[in-house]
mmCIF file of C-alpha atoms in Angstrom:
data_model
loop_
_atom_site.group_PDB
_atom_site.id
_atom_site.type_symbol
_atom_site.label_atom_id
_atom_site.label_comp_id
_atom_site.label_asym_id
_atom_site.label_seq_id
_atom_site.Cartn_x
_atom_site.Cartn_y
_atom_site.Cartn_z
ATOM 1 C CA UNK A 1 111.704 51.598 17.436
ATOM 2 C CA UNK A 2 109.013 54.326 16.561
ATOM 3 C CA UNK A 3 108.523 55.344 20.069
ATOM 4 C CA UNK A 4 112.091 56.477 19.815
ATOM 5 C CA UNK A 5 111.356 58.381 16.531
ATOM 6 C CA UNK A 6 108.265 60.450 18.493
ATOM 7 C CA UNK A 7 110.646 61.930 20.946
ATOM 8 C CA UNK A 8 113.235 63.210 17.533
ATOM 9 C CA UNK A 9 112.929 66.271 16.837
ATOM 10 C CA UNK A 10 112.091 65.199 13.228
ATOM 11 C CA UNK A 11 108.240 65.068 14.682
ATOM 12 C CA UNK A 12 107.458 68.136 15.472
ATOM 13 C CA UNK A 13 109.394 69.880 12.539
ATOM 14 C CA UNK A 14 107.419 67.359 10.676
ATOM 15 C CA UNK A 15 104.710 68.143 12.280
ATOM 16 C CA UNK A 16 104.693 71.905 12.687
ATOM 17 C CA UNK A 17 105.557 72.736 8.615
ATOM 18 C CA UNK A 18 102.942 70.097 6.931
ATOM 19 C CA UNK A 19 100.554 71.542 9.807
ATOM 20 C CA UNK A 20 101.757 74.993 8.649
ATOM 21 C CA UNK A 21 101.771 74.164 5.017
ATOM 22 C CA UNK A 22 98.550 73.861 4.709
ATOM 23 C CA UNK A 23 96.434 75.657 6.703
ATOM 24 C CA UNK A 24 98.850 78.126 4.164
ATOM 25 C CA UNK A 25 97.163 76.928 0.844
ATOM 26 C CA UNK A 26 93.886 76.512 2.893
ATOM 27 C CA UNK A 27 94.324 80.671 4.050
ATOM 28 C CA UNK A 28 94.629 81.752 0.667
ATOM 29 C CA UNK A 29 92.541 79.434 -1.912
ATOM 30 C CA UNK A 30 89.648 80.398 1.125
ATOM 31 C CA UNK A 31 90.367 83.936 0.814
ATOM 32 C CA UNK A 32 89.068 84.144 3.975
ATOM 33 C CA UNK A 33 91.176 86.064 6.533
ATOM 34 C CA UNK A 34 89.729 83.424 9.331
ATOM 35 C CA UNK A 35 91.460 80.608 8.712
ATOM 36 C CA UNK A 36 95.446 82.984 9.845
ATOM 37 C CA UNK A 37 97.871 80.691 9.278
ATOM 38 C CA UNK A 38 99.022 80.548 12.411
ATOM 39 C CA UNK A 39 96.472 80.240 14.853
ATOM 40 C CA UNK A 40 94.707 77.306 12.103
ATOM 41 C CA UNK A 41 98.761 75.823 12.583
ATOM 42 C CA UNK A 42 98.512 75.997 16.654
ATOM 43 C CA UNK A 43 94.915 74.998 16.667
ATOM 44 C CA UNK A 44 95.219 71.567 14.259
ATOM 45 C CA UNK A 45 99.073 71.196 16.096
ATOM 46 C CA UNK A 46 97.360 70.655 19.684
ATOM 47 C CA UNK A 47 94.110 68.762 18.631
ATOM 48 C CA UNK A 48 96.655 66.243 17.181
ATOM 49 C CA UNK A 49 99.266 65.578 19.884
ATOM 50 C CA UNK A 50 95.441 65.730 22.374
ATOM 51 C CA UNK A 51 94.036 62.863 19.591
ATOM 52 C CA UNK A 52 97.639 60.878 19.081
ATOM 53 C CA UNK A 53 98.465 61.165 23.605
ATOM 54 C CA UNK A 54 101.795 62.371 22.567
ATOM 55 C CA UNK A 55 103.146 64.934 24.796
ATOM 56 C CA UNK A 56 104.268 68.777 24.479
ATOM 57 C CA UNK A 57 107.745 67.626 25.263
ATOM 58 C CA UNK A 58 108.053 65.391 22.613
ATOM 59 C CA UNK A 59 106.239 67.765 20.111
ATOM 60 C CA UNK A 60 108.618 70.196 21.649
ATOM 61 C CA UNK A 61 112.194 69.060 20.883
ATOM 62 C CA UNK A 62 111.300 69.520 17.155
ATOM 63 C CA UNK A 63 109.489 72.579 17.874
ATOM 64 C CA UNK A 64 111.508 75.158 19.781
ATOM 65 C CA UNK A 65 114.087 74.175 16.635
ATOM 66 C CA UNK A 66 111.920 76.301 14.897
ATOM 67 C CA UNK A 67 111.174 79.318 17.468
ATOM 68 C CA UNK A 68 114.337 79.294 18.025
ATOM 69 C CA UNK A 69 114.631 80.873 14.717
ATOM 70 C CA UNK A 70 112.818 83.588 16.184
ATOM 71 C CA UNK A 71 116.073 85.265 17.471
ATOM 72 C CA UNK A 72 118.182 85.223 14.592
ATOM 73 C CA UNK A 73 114.792 86.948 12.747
ATOM 74 C CA UNK A 74 114.733 89.587 14.980
ATOM 75 C CA UNK A 75 118.210 91.149 14.300
ATOM 76 C CA UNK A 76 116.952 90.283 10.487
ATOM 77 C CA UNK A 77 114.345 93.730 10.987
ATOM 78 C CA UNK A 78 118.213 95.758 10.401
ATOM 79 C CA UNK A 79 117.035 95.073 6.758
ATOM 80 C CA UNK A 80 113.235 96.611 6.341
ATOM 81 C CA UNK A 81 114.618 99.329 8.569
ATOM 82 C CA UNK A 82 118.211 99.899 7.560
ATOM 83 C CA UNK A 83 115.729 100.009 3.367
ATOM 84 C CA UNK A 84 113.723 102.152 4.690
ATOM 85 C CA UNK A 85 115.703 104.109 6.320
ATOM 86 C CA UNK A 86 114.988 108.126 4.617
ATOM 87 C CA UNK A 87 110.786 107.018 4.473
ATOM 88 C CA UNK A 88 111.511 107.308 8.095
ATOM 89 C CA UNK A 89 113.815 109.458 8.841
ATOM 90 C CA UNK A 90 111.334 112.415 6.207
ATOM 91 C CA UNK A 91 108.659 110.626 9.037
ATOM 92 C CA UNK A 92 110.814 109.889 12.327
ATOM 93 C CA UNK A 93 107.829 112.378 14.376
ATOM 94 C CA UNK A 94 104.795 110.194 13.652
ATOM 95 C CA UNK A 95 106.282 107.006 14.012
ATOM 96 C CA UNK A 96 107.516 107.644 17.413
ATOM 97 C CA UNK A 97 105.776 109.522 19.001
ATOM 98 C CA UNK A 98 103.227 106.886 17.341
ATOM 99 C CA UNK A 99 104.738 103.987 18.661
ATOM 100 C CA UNK A 100 105.454 105.443 22.224
ATOM 101 C CA UNK A 101 101.918 106.869 22.842
ATOM 102 C CA UNK A 102 100.675 102.646 21.426
ATOM 103 C CA UNK A 103 103.384 101.188 23.546
ATOM 104 C CA UNK A 104 102.279 103.271 26.216
ATOM 105 C CA UNK A 105 98.374 102.138 25.690
ATOM 106 C CA UNK A 106 99.626 99.164 25.765
ATOM 107 C CA UNK A 107 101.736 98.115 28.855
ATOM 108 C CA UNK A 108 98.644 100.617 30.448
ATOM 109 C CA UNK A 109 95.579 99.212 28.662
ATOM 110 C CA UNK A 110 96.145 94.019 29.162
ATOM 111 C CA UNK A 111 98.759 95.374 32.721
ATOM 112 C CA UNK A 112 94.387 97.441 33.244
ATOM 113 C CA UNK A 113 91.852 95.636 32.107
ATOM 114 C CA UNK A 114 93.369 92.833 33.438
ATOM 115 C CA UNK A 115 93.909 93.357 37.002
ATOM 116 C CA UNK A 116 90.333 95.306 37.007
ATOM 117 C CA UNK A 117 88.714 92.183 36.434
ATOM 118 C CA UNK A 118 90.624 89.906 39.007
ATOM 119 C CA UNK A 119 93.568 88.283 37.138
ATOM 120 C CA UNK A 120 96.746 87.205 39.184
ATOM 121 C CA UNK A 121 99.167 89.382 39.550
ATOM 122 C CA UNK A 122 101.091 86.520 37.148
ATOM 123 C CA UNK A 123 98.165 87.154 34.657
ATOM 124 C CA UNK A 124 99.674 90.529 34.659
ATOM 125 C CA UNK A 125 102.635 90.690 34.130
ATOM 126 C CA UNK A 126 102.197 87.067 31.779
ATOM 127 C CA UNK A 127 99.388 89.915 29.622
ATOM 128 C CA UNK A 128 102.018 93.244 29.027
ATOM 129 C CA UNK A 129 104.135 92.824 26.440
ATOM 130 C CA UNK A 130 101.564 90.998 24.757
ATOM 131 C CA UNK A 131 101.563 93.022 21.731
ATOM 132 C CA UNK A 132 106.186 92.759 21.001
ATOM 133 C CA UNK A 133 107.005 89.837 18.870
ATOM 134 C CA UNK A 134 107.873 86.742 20.751
ATOM 135 C CA UNK A 135 110.654 86.393 21.195
ATOM 136 C CA UNK A 136 111.483 90.156 22.646
ATOM 137 C CA UNK A 137 107.625 89.212 24.645
ATOM 138 C CA UNK A 138 109.320 86.428 26.023
ATOM 139 C CA UNK A 139 112.660 88.442 27.269
ATOM 140 C CA UNK A 140 110.141 90.963 29.312
ATOM 141 C CA UNK A 141 107.770 88.667 31.129
ATOM 142 C CA UNK A 142 110.461 86.665 32.129
ATOM 143 C CA UNK A 143 111.975 89.743 33.506
ATOM 144 C CA UNK A 144 109.256 90.795 36.006
ATOM 145 C CA UNK A 145 107.280 87.583 37.704
ATOM 146 C CA UNK A 146 105.268 86.544 33.782
ATOM 147 C CA UNK A 147 104.900 83.414 33.115
ATOM 148 C CA UNK A 148 106.957 82.888 29.513
ATOM 149 C CA UNK A 149 104.749 80.080 28.287
ATOM 150 C CA UNK A 150 101.165 82.064 28.409
ATOM 151 C CA UNK A 151 103.085 85.413 27.203
ATOM 152 C CA UNK A 152 103.808 83.958 24.065
ATOM 153 C CA UNK A 153 100.685 81.877 23.573
ATOM 154 C CA UNK A 154 99.043 85.504 24.576
ATOM 155 C CA UNK A 155 101.710 87.251 22.124
ATOM 156 C CA UNK A 156 100.019 84.508 19.055
ATOM 157 C CA UNK A 157 96.509 85.655 20.725
ATOM 158 C CA UNK A 158 97.471 89.813 19.550
ATOM 159 C CA UNK A 159 99.488 89.093 16.966
ATOM 160 C CA UNK A 160 95.392 87.044 14.927
ATOM 161 C CA UNK A 161 93.867 89.183 16.335
ATOM 162 C CA UNK A 162 95.318 92.006 14.790
ATOM 163 C CA UNK A 163 95.356 89.710 12.029
ATOM 164 C CA UNK A 164 91.894 88.769 10.985
ATOM 165 C CA UNK A 165 90.672 91.950 11.236
ATOM 166 C CA UNK A 166 93.413 95.017 12.659
ATOM 167 C CA UNK A 167 92.436 96.755 8.735
ATOM 168 C CA UNK A 168 88.893 96.980 8.996
ATOM 169 C CA UNK A 169 89.030 98.299 12.800
ATOM 170 C CA UNK A 170 91.491 100.492 11.679
ATOM 171 C CA UNK A 171 89.008 102.005 8.458
ATOM 172 C CA UNK A 172 86.086 101.335 11.440
ATOM 173 C CA UNK A 173 87.313 104.064 13.050
ATOM 174 C CA UNK A 174 88.550 106.060 10.769
ATOM 175 C CA UNK A 175 92.452 105.250 10.334
ATOM 176 C CA UNK A 176 93.361 106.420 7.272
ATOM 177 C CA UNK A 177 96.698 106.429 6.155
ATOM 178 C CA UNK A 178 98.799 103.967 4.961
ATOM 179 C CA UNK A 179 101.545 104.766 7.398
ATOM 180 C CA UNK A 180 99.158 105.187 10.264
ATOM 181 C CA UNK A 181 97.636 102.096 9.666
ATOM 182 C CA UNK A 182 100.715 100.080 8.784
ATOM 183 C CA UNK A 183 102.506 101.704 12.050
ATOM 184 C CA UNK A 184 99.140 100.674 14.282
ATOM 185 C CA UNK A 185 98.912 96.521 13.108
ATOM 186 C CA UNK A 186 102.979 96.440 13.970
ATOM 187 C CA UNK A 187 102.613 98.178 16.816
ATOM 188 C CA UNK A 188 99.366 95.971 18.319
ATOM 189 C CA UNK A 189 100.067 92.674 16.450
ATOM 190 C CA UNK A 190 103.800 92.572 15.631
ATOM 191 C CA UNK A 191 105.050 89.349 13.000
ATOM 192 C CA UNK A 192 101.470 87.826 13.027
ATOM 193 C CA UNK A 193 99.506 91.247 12.044
ATOM 194 C CA UNK A 194 102.520 92.770 9.710
ATOM 195 C CA UNK A 195 102.729 88.899 7.785
ATOM 196 C CA UNK A 196 98.400 90.605 6.155
ATOM 197 C CA UNK A 197 99.546 93.951 6.141
ATOM 198 C CA UNK A 198 102.260 93.508 3.654
ATOM 199 C CA UNK A 199 99.402 91.933 1.965
ATOM 200 C CA UNK A 200 97.094 94.598 1.828
ATOM 201 C CA UNK A 201 99.908 97.211 0.564
ATOM 202 C CA UNK A 202 103.838 97.427 0.530
ATOM 203 C CA UNK A 203 103.479 100.626 2.246
ATOM 204 C CA UNK A 204 101.242 99.615 4.830
ATOM 205 C CA UNK A 205 103.624 96.693 5.739
ATOM 206 C CA UNK A 206 106.312 98.054 5.228
ATOM 207 C CA UNK A 207 105.646 100.851 8.191
ATOM 208 C CA UNK A 208 103.783 97.421 10.063
ATOM 209 C CA UNK A 209 107.701 95.409 9.941
ATOM 210 C CA UNK A 210 109.657 98.939 11.305
ATOM 211 C CA UNK A 211 107.468 99.040 13.890
ATOM 212 C CA UNK A 212 107.439 95.739 15.011
ATOM 213 C CA UNK A 213 111.050 96.038 15.641
ATOM 214 C CA UNK A 214 110.591 99.370 17.051
ATOM 215 C CA UNK A 215 107.587 99.157 19.531
ATOM 216 C CA UNK A 216 110.074 95.821 20.783
ATOM 217 C CA UNK A 217 112.770 98.303 22.367
ATOM 218 C CA UNK A 218 110.153 100.729 23.155
ATOM 219 C CA UNK A 219 108.537 97.912 25.731
ATOM 220 C CA UNK A 220 111.593 96.909 26.476
ATOM 221 C CA UNK A 221 112.891 100.587 27.600
ATOM 222 C CA UNK A 222 109.400 100.906 28.858
ATOM 223 C CA UNK A 223 108.212 98.247 31.057
ATOM 224 C CA UNK A 224 112.001 98.121 32.878
ATOM 225 C CA UNK A 225 112.175 101.834 33.270
ATOM 226 C CA UNK A 226 107.858 102.191 34.841
ATOM 227 C CA UNK A 227 108.716 98.857 37.250
ATOM 228 C CA UNK A 228 111.549 101.164 38.347
ATOM 229 C CA UNK A 229 109.884 104.634 38.647
ATOM 230 C CA UNK A 230 106.522 101.837 40.638
ATOM 231 C CA UNK A 231 108.959 99.677 42.491
ATOM 232 C CA UNK A 232 105.847 96.884 41.006
ATOM 233 C CA UNK A 233 108.327 93.162 41.390
ATOM 234 C CA UNK B 1 123.093 83.380 2.094
ATOM 235 C CA UNK B 2 125.686 81.351 4.288
ATOM 236 C CA UNK B 3 127.124 84.753 4.912
ATOM 237 C CA UNK B 4 123.805 86.033 5.878
ATOM 238 C CA UNK B 5 123.245 84.257 8.595
ATOM 239 C CA UNK B 6 126.409 83.865 9.686
ATOM 240 C CA UNK B 7 126.007 87.451 10.227
ATOM 241 C CA UNK B 8 122.871 87.570 11.596
ATOM 242 C CA UNK B 9 122.821 84.294 14.365
ATOM 243 C CA UNK B 10 126.570 86.567 14.990
ATOM 244 C CA UNK B 11 125.337 89.758 15.912
ATOM 245 C CA UNK B 12 122.055 87.577 18.463
ATOM 246 C CA UNK B 13 124.961 85.913 20.333
ATOM 247 C CA UNK B 14 126.978 89.758 20.484
ATOM 248 C CA UNK B 15 123.431 90.974 21.787
ATOM 249 C CA UNK B 16 122.549 88.164 24.020
ATOM 250 C CA UNK B 17 126.592 88.264 25.458
ATOM 251 C CA UNK B 18 126.389 92.095 25.794
ATOM 252 C CA UNK B 19 122.819 91.754 27.207
ATOM 253 C CA UNK B 20 124.903 89.061 30.293
ATOM 254 C CA UNK B 21 127.628 90.980 30.579
ATOM 255 C CA UNK B 22 126.299 94.452 31.849
ATOM 256 C CA UNK B 23 122.974 92.888 32.689
ATOM 257 C CA UNK B 24 121.046 95.823 30.868
ATOM 258 C CA UNK B 25 117.274 95.195 30.677
ATOM 259 C CA UNK B 26 116.510 95.241 27.131
ATOM 260 C CA UNK B 27 116.908 90.935 25.520
ATOM 261 C CA UNK B 28 119.802 90.540 24.165
ATOM 262 C CA UNK B 29 118.135 89.632 20.405
ATOM 263 C CA UNK B 30 117.052 93.222 20.646
ATOM 264 C CA UNK B 31 120.663 94.456 21.058
ATOM 265 C CA UNK B 32 122.145 92.429 17.999
ATOM 266 C CA UNK B 33 119.357 94.389 16.180
ATOM 267 C CA UNK B 34 120.380 97.287 16.937
ATOM 268 C CA UNK B 35 123.984 96.936 16.836
ATOM 269 C CA UNK B 36 123.876 95.733 13.298
ATOM 270 C CA UNK B 37 121.463 98.302 11.856
ATOM 271 C CA UNK B 38 124.958 100.861 13.449
ATOM 272 C CA UNK B 39 126.951 98.458 11.758
ATOM 273 C CA UNK B 40 124.982 99.016 8.047
ATOM 274 C CA UNK B 41 125.176 102.826 8.760
ATOM 275 C CA UNK B 42 129.135 102.651 9.913
ATOM 276 C CA UNK B 43 129.541 100.810 6.565
ATOM 277 C CA UNK B 44 131.369 97.884 8.746
ATOM 278 C CA UNK B 45 128.279 95.308 6.986
ATOM 279 C CA UNK B 46 127.300 95.633 3.561
ATOM 280 C CA UNK B 47 123.268 95.016 2.902
ATOM 281 C CA UNK B 48 123.645 93.275 -0.021
ATOM 282 C CA UNK B 49 125.260 90.837 2.659
ATOM 283 C CA UNK B 50 122.778 90.058 5.253
ATOM 284 C CA UNK B 51 119.209 90.651 2.108
ATOM 285 C CA UNK B 52 119.244 86.961 1.429
ATOM 286 C CA UNK B 53 119.468 85.516 4.475
ATOM 287 C CA UNK B 54 117.366 88.625 6.564
ATOM 288 C CA UNK B 55 114.204 88.319 3.588
ATOM 289 C CA UNK B 56 114.187 83.545 4.206
ATOM 290 C CA UNK B 57 113.854 84.179 7.190
ATOM 291 C CA UNK B 58 110.992 87.221 8.119
ATOM 292 C CA UNK B 59 109.116 85.528 4.949
ATOM 293 C CA UNK B 60 108.570 82.561 7.015
ATOM 294 C CA UNK B 61 108.473 83.895 10.561
ATOM 295 C CA UNK B 62 104.670 83.879 11.535
ATOM 296 C CA UNK B 63 105.990 79.775 10.814
ATOM 297 C CA UNK B 64 107.835 80.110 13.625
ATOM 298 C CA UNK B 65 105.418 81.740 15.728
ATOM 299 C CA UNK B 66 103.606 78.171 15.299
ATOM 300 C CA UNK B 67 105.799 76.781 18.399
ATOM 301 C CA UNK B 68 104.900 79.230 20.386
ATOM 302 C CA UNK B 69 101.171 78.828 19.373
ATOM 303 C CA UNK B 70 101.463 75.503 20.604
ATOM 304 C CA UNK B 71 102.947 75.854 23.656
ATOM 305 C CA UNK B 72 99.183 77.611 24.456
ATOM 306 C CA UNK B 73 98.152 73.823 25.877
ATOM 307 C CA UNK B 74 100.118 73.857 28.744
ATOM 308 C CA UNK B 75 98.699 76.748 30.492
ATOM 309 C CA UNK B 76 95.069 75.975 29.233
ATOM 310 C CA UNK B 77 93.772 75.603 33.136
ATOM 311 C CA UNK B 78 95.546 78.469 34.331
ATOM 312 C CA UNK B 79 93.552 80.078 31.186
ATOM 313 C CA UNK B 80 90.772 78.517 32.182
ATOM 314 C CA UNK B 81 91.042 79.487 35.738
ATOM 315 C CA UNK B 82 90.626 83.489 34.806
ATOM 316 C CA UNK B 83 89.545 83.369 31.247
ATOM 317 C CA UNK B 84 87.034 86.604 31.656
ATOM 318 C CA UNK B 85 90.986 88.408 31.841
ATOM 319 C CA UNK B 86 92.491 87.198 29.558
ATOM 320 C CA UNK B 87 90.761 87.201 26.826
ATOM 321 C CA UNK B 88 88.838 90.440 27.226
ATOM 322 C CA UNK B 89 92.573 91.846 28.041
ATOM 323 C CA UNK B 90 93.771 90.741 25.403
ATOM 324 C CA UNK B 91 91.322 92.175 22.756
ATOM 325 C CA UNK B 92 90.691 95.223 24.676
ATOM 326 C CA UNK B 93 94.123 96.222 24.321
ATOM 327 C CA UNK B 94 95.146 95.541 21.226
ATOM 328 C CA UNK B 95 91.818 97.458 20.115
ATOM 329 C CA UNK B 96 93.047 100.496 21.836
ATOM 330 C CA UNK B 97 96.895 100.197 20.718
ATOM 331 C CA UNK B 98 95.396 100.021 17.134
ATOM 332 C CA UNK B 99 93.848 103.312 18.468
ATOM 333 C CA UNK B 100 96.340 105.443 20.287
ATOM 334 C CA UNK B 101 99.445 104.696 17.707
ATOM 335 C CA UNK B 102 97.137 105.019 14.817
ATOM 336 C CA UNK B 103 95.333 108.603 15.354
ATOM 337 C CA UNK B 104 98.027 110.182 16.863
ATOM 338 C CA UNK B 105 100.585 108.858 13.953
ATOM 339 C CA UNK B 106 97.795 110.045 11.350
ATOM 340 C CA UNK B 107 97.596 113.236 13.781
ATOM 341 C CA UNK B 108 100.982 113.765 13.889
ATOM 342 C CA UNK B 109 101.849 112.974 10.219
ATOM 343 C CA UNK B 110 101.118 115.825 7.557
ATOM 344 C CA UNK B 111 100.980 114.934 4.267
ATOM 345 C CA UNK B 112 104.323 113.575 4.617
ATOM 346 C CA UNK B 113 102.956 110.815 2.145
#
């Protein structure tokens, strides 16, 4: 019956693949960075689900399968890291200090801004890992009492901001070296920003990809340490 | 390809297992990433054996984010209630991180590139 097909993983997978494919074509053909494929696909799928009264639970039967593949994708970041080990080791100090500064700036500015504007504690916790790639951010959020799906959503939003205006913003504020731009985009906006960085320049993209892993590690280490240090929980 | 996928899933599994057994605060997939790097450095895993599978997953990584983006619909109420700190916090923090990271790297960068 048709209703059985609705709760099959096929629905979520087909809907996501078709929408993403069209969104990607729109992005390439238009050349407009505002048509970020992740942003456009997410909005279109939400609209389709709302209009057709398909529940999120039905969608996620298939969506979760695709989301699950983020896990091995994080492990796969070992490859670009390994391939660029010489470049990375040569510049390890600026890269490591830059990522650590960025990770701390991210934790402090996200939590600080939200707290000042009166966010509830769960929302503040959900915001803290927003610059980190989804699978790592989800783990951190859960450990500090954040709302995991909200964190996942904010990670996407953050990624889209970096993808839409990261390179332009960096140039505007005087960040000009390819390695600096790449590190800034990857540290702030993980994989989604990196996809845009790869379109800009190979070196920018490579360093951005590296920053996903490094910031993931840095934030995953800093957050529990800070929470332990300040006794938050 | 299959060998690469086996290795990637295998290392993720090892990472998740270690994270749980040792009660580590770091997510299992990050531990898997670190273990795989160590295995590459130690010559236990050859780069060629993971190239195809890794490149495939990394190429489509943005696609895997879409279901997470759709998940935002579950939190429309919460976001509507606290939209100001959520939106301003996310936007401000994203730009702060880019500025701090880029400036620090550039200032310490020397002329290495």
